[in-house]
Amino acid sequence: MIIRLSELYAKQAILNKRIKNEHNLFDDDLFLDQVLALLVEIGEASNSSRHFKYWSTNQKPKEDLREEFVDVLHFGLSLGLEIGYHLGLVKAHIGSDLTTHTLLLAERVIQLAQARDPKIPKSLLIERYENMMQYLLGLGIMYGFSEEEIIEGYKEKFAENMSRQATGY
């Protein structure tokens, strides 16, 4: 499945600029903070999906799974903006099972962070970002969300995040 992201990058840029402006962060390098936030959000989405909780008799995903996945997407988009790159279309990579796919996504996030080294060509950083986004969007598809549900969920969370910034979140 191919997912269109251009509109989402534009919205994320608005939110990121607002956050940086309101918190006086324009001179700060937020890349590693965003990497860590993305890893945390991947964990929160996993917790809501419950796919790895073999010890539990309740395997039904929590109601907030889409919102948690959209948080993952927000930080994925932010990382692209932070490195000065965005994708118009992304072909989602669909894995064989959720646990393996989630771990491979986390690995790709860390590989992206490692490629931020100034000694490494920017082309490798871009390649790793593209690959990470393929796995990130694949995770949403594997959770059972359509492109429309992902985009609509993003727009809803974007509006909530803008409102939160207005109220001093």
Short mmCIF file of C-alpha atoms in Angstrom, two decimals:
data_model
loop_
_atom_site.label_atom_id
_atom_site.label_comp_id
_atom_site.label_asym_id
_atom_site.label_seq_id
_atom_site.Cartn_x
_atom_site.Cartn_y
_atom_site.Cartn_z
CA MET A 1 0.00 0.00 0.00
CA ILE A 2 1.24 3.48 -0.90
CA ILE A 3 0.43 6.31 1.50
CA ARG A 4 0.47 10.03 0.64
CA LEU A 5 2.23 12.13 3.26
CA SER A 6 2.80 15.58 1.71
CA GLU A 7 -0.13 17.21 3.50
CA LEU A 8 0.92 15.65 6.81
CA TYR A 9 4.48 16.97 6.55
CA ALA A 10 3.08 20.45 5.95
CA LYS A 11 0.89 20.21 9.05
CA GLN A 12 3.71 18.75 11.13
CA ALA A 13 5.98 21.62 10.08
CA ILE A 14 3.37 24.09 11.40
CA LEU A 15 3.17 22.26 14.74
CA ASN A 16 6.94 21.89 15.07
CA LYS A 17 7.49 25.59 14.32
CA ARG A 18 4.90 26.55 16.91
CA ILE A 19 6.45 24.31 19.56
CA LYS A 20 9.96 25.60 18.82
CA ASN A 21 8.73 29.18 18.89
CA GLU A 22 6.70 28.88 22.09
CA HIS A 23 9.46 27.00 23.91
CA ASN A 24 12.35 28.99 22.41
CA LEU A 25 13.94 25.90 20.85
CA PHE A 26 15.04 27.26 17.46
CA ASP A 27 18.72 26.91 18.34
CA ASP A 28 18.34 23.45 19.86
CA ASP A 29 19.11 20.22 18.04
CA LEU A 30 16.07 18.10 18.87
CA PHE A 31 16.94 15.13 16.70
CA LEU A 32 17.95 12.68 19.44
CA ASP A 33 15.07 13.81 21.66
CA GLN A 34 12.72 13.06 18.76
CA VAL A 35 14.38 9.67 18.20
CA LEU A 36 13.81 8.78 21.84
CA ALA A 37 10.24 10.10 21.72
CA LEU A 38 9.57 7.94 18.65
CA LEU A 39 10.91 4.84 20.39
CA VAL A 40 8.74 5.59 23.44
CA GLU A 41 5.67 6.04 21.24
CA ILE A 42 6.38 2.75 19.44
CA GLY A 43 6.37 1.12 22.88
CA GLU A 44 3.12 2.82 23.83
CA ALA A 45 1.48 1.70 20.59
CA SER A 46 2.70 -1.85 21.23
CA ASN A 47 1.26 -1.71 24.73
CA SER A 48 -2.10 -0.63 23.31
CA SER A 49 -2.04 -3.29 20.58
CA ARG A 50 -1.28 -5.99 23.17
CA HIS A 51 0.21 -8.16 20.38
CA PHE A 52 3.20 -9.25 22.48
CA LYS A 53 1.33 -9.95 25.73
CA TYR A 54 1.34 -13.73 25.47
CA TRP A 55 0.69 -14.00 29.22
CA SER A 56 -2.64 -12.17 29.02
CA THR A 57 -5.98 -13.73 28.20
CA ASN A 58 -7.15 -10.33 26.92
CA GLN A 59 -5.56 -10.01 23.48
CA LYS A 60 -7.98 -7.35 22.27
CA PRO A 61 -6.25 -4.05 21.37
CA LYS A 62 -7.10 -1.04 23.53
CA GLU A 63 -9.40 1.67 22.21
CA ASP A 64 -6.54 4.17 21.97
CA LEU A 65 -4.44 2.14 19.50
CA ARG A 66 -5.03 4.47 16.55
CA GLU A 67 -4.17 7.52 18.64
CA GLU A 68 -1.00 5.85 19.89
CA PHE A 69 -0.02 4.90 16.34
CA VAL A 70 -0.65 8.46 15.18
CA ASP A 71 1.76 9.65 17.88
CA VAL A 72 4.34 7.35 16.29
CA LEU A 73 3.60 8.96 12.92
CA HIS A 74 3.94 12.49 14.35
CA PHE A 75 7.49 11.79 15.51
CA GLY A 76 8.36 9.99 12.29
CA LEU A 77 7.32 13.06 10.33
CA SER A 78 9.18 15.33 12.75
CA LEU A 79 12.40 13.41 12.22
CA GLY A 80 12.08 13.92 8.48
CA LEU A 81 11.59 17.63 8.96
CA GLU A 82 14.52 17.76 11.37
CA ILE A 83 16.86 16.31 8.74
CA GLY A 84 15.37 18.54 6.04
CA TYR A 85 13.66 15.80 4.11
CA HIS A 86 10.13 14.64 3.48
CA LEU A 87 8.48 12.00 1.38
CA GLY A 88 5.45 12.56 -0.83
CA LEU A 89 4.51 8.92 -1.22
CA VAL A 90 5.63 5.99 0.88
CA LYS A 91 5.16 2.32 0.11
CA ALA A 92 4.41 0.72 3.44
CA HIS A 93 6.48 -2.35 4.28
CA ILE A 94 4.27 -5.11 5.68
CA GLY A 95 6.03 -7.63 7.91
CA SER A 96 5.19 -11.20 8.76
CA ASP A 97 4.14 -10.58 12.38
CA LEU A 98 3.67 -7.58 14.64
CA THR A 99 6.37 -8.38 17.18
CA THR A 100 9.13 -8.88 14.63
CA HIS A 101 7.97 -5.87 12.62
CA THR A 102 7.92 -3.64 15.70
CA LEU A 103 11.44 -4.69 16.66
CA LEU A 104 12.66 -4.10 13.10
CA LEU A 105 11.08 -0.64 13.15
CA ALA A 106 12.85 0.17 16.41
CA GLU A 107 16.12 -1.05 14.88
CA ARG A 108 15.57 1.24 11.89
CA VAL A 109 14.95 4.21 14.18
CA ILE A 110 18.28 3.54 15.90
CA GLN A 111 20.03 3.09 12.54
CA LEU A 112 18.66 6.47 11.50
CA ALA A 113 20.07 8.05 14.66
CA GLN A 114 23.46 6.47 13.97
CA ALA A 115 23.46 7.84 10.41
CA ARG A 116 23.17 11.42 11.69
CA ASP A 117 26.94 11.44 12.21
CA PRO A 118 28.48 14.22 10.08
CA LYS A 119 31.09 11.74 8.82
CA ILE A 120 28.35 9.66 7.17
CA PRO A 121 27.02 10.80 3.79
CA LYS A 122 23.61 12.47 3.92
CA SER A 123 22.43 10.03 1.25
CA LEU A 124 22.69 7.21 3.83
CA LEU A 125 20.72 9.28 6.35
CA ILE A 126 17.99 9.83 3.75
CA GLU A 127 17.98 6.14 2.78
CA ARG A 128 17.61 5.10 6.41
CA TYR A 129 14.84 7.64 6.96
CA GLU A 130 12.90 6.36 3.95
CA ASN A 131 13.30 2.77 5.15
CA MET A 132 12.19 3.68 8.67
CA MET A 133 9.07 5.38 7.31
CA GLN A 134 8.22 2.31 5.22
CA TYR A 135 8.31 0.18 8.38
CA LEU A 136 6.49 2.83 10.42
CA LEU A 137 3.58 3.02 7.99
CA GLY A 138 3.61 -0.75 7.61
CA LEU A 139 3.03 -0.99 11.34
CA GLY A 140 -0.13 1.07 11.00
CA ILE A 141 -1.37 -1.16 8.19
CA MET A 142 -0.54 -4.26 10.22
CA TYR A 143 -2.56 -2.80 13.11
CA GLY A 144 -5.48 -2.86 10.68
CA PHE A 145 -5.71 0.82 9.76
CA SER A 146 -6.43 1.99 6.22
CA GLU A 147 -4.64 4.93 4.64
CA GLU A 148 -7.76 7.01 5.25
CA GLU A 149 -7.89 6.05 8.94
CA ILE A 150 -4.21 6.92 9.37
CA ILE A 151 -4.57 10.30 7.68
CA GLU A 152 -7.81 11.16 9.46
CA GLY A 153 -6.32 10.08 12.80
CA TYR A 154 -3.30 12.27 12.12
CA LYS A 155 -5.49 15.28 11.34
CA GLU A 156 -7.52 14.77 14.52
CA LYS A 157 -4.38 14.49 16.66
CA PHE A 158 -2.83 17.49 14.90
CA ALA A 159 -5.86 19.60 15.86
CA GLU A 160 -5.62 18.30 19.44
CA ASN A 161 -1.88 19.07 19.59
CA MET A 162 -2.42 22.60 18.28
CA SER A 163 -5.12 23.11 20.91
CA ARG A 164 -2.81 21.76 23.60
CA GLN A 165 -0.14 24.26 22.59
CA ALA A 166 -2.69 27.06 22.88
CA THR A 167 -3.48 26.03 26.46
CA GLY A 168 0.12 25.61 27.62
CA TYR A 169 0.41 21.80 27.42
#
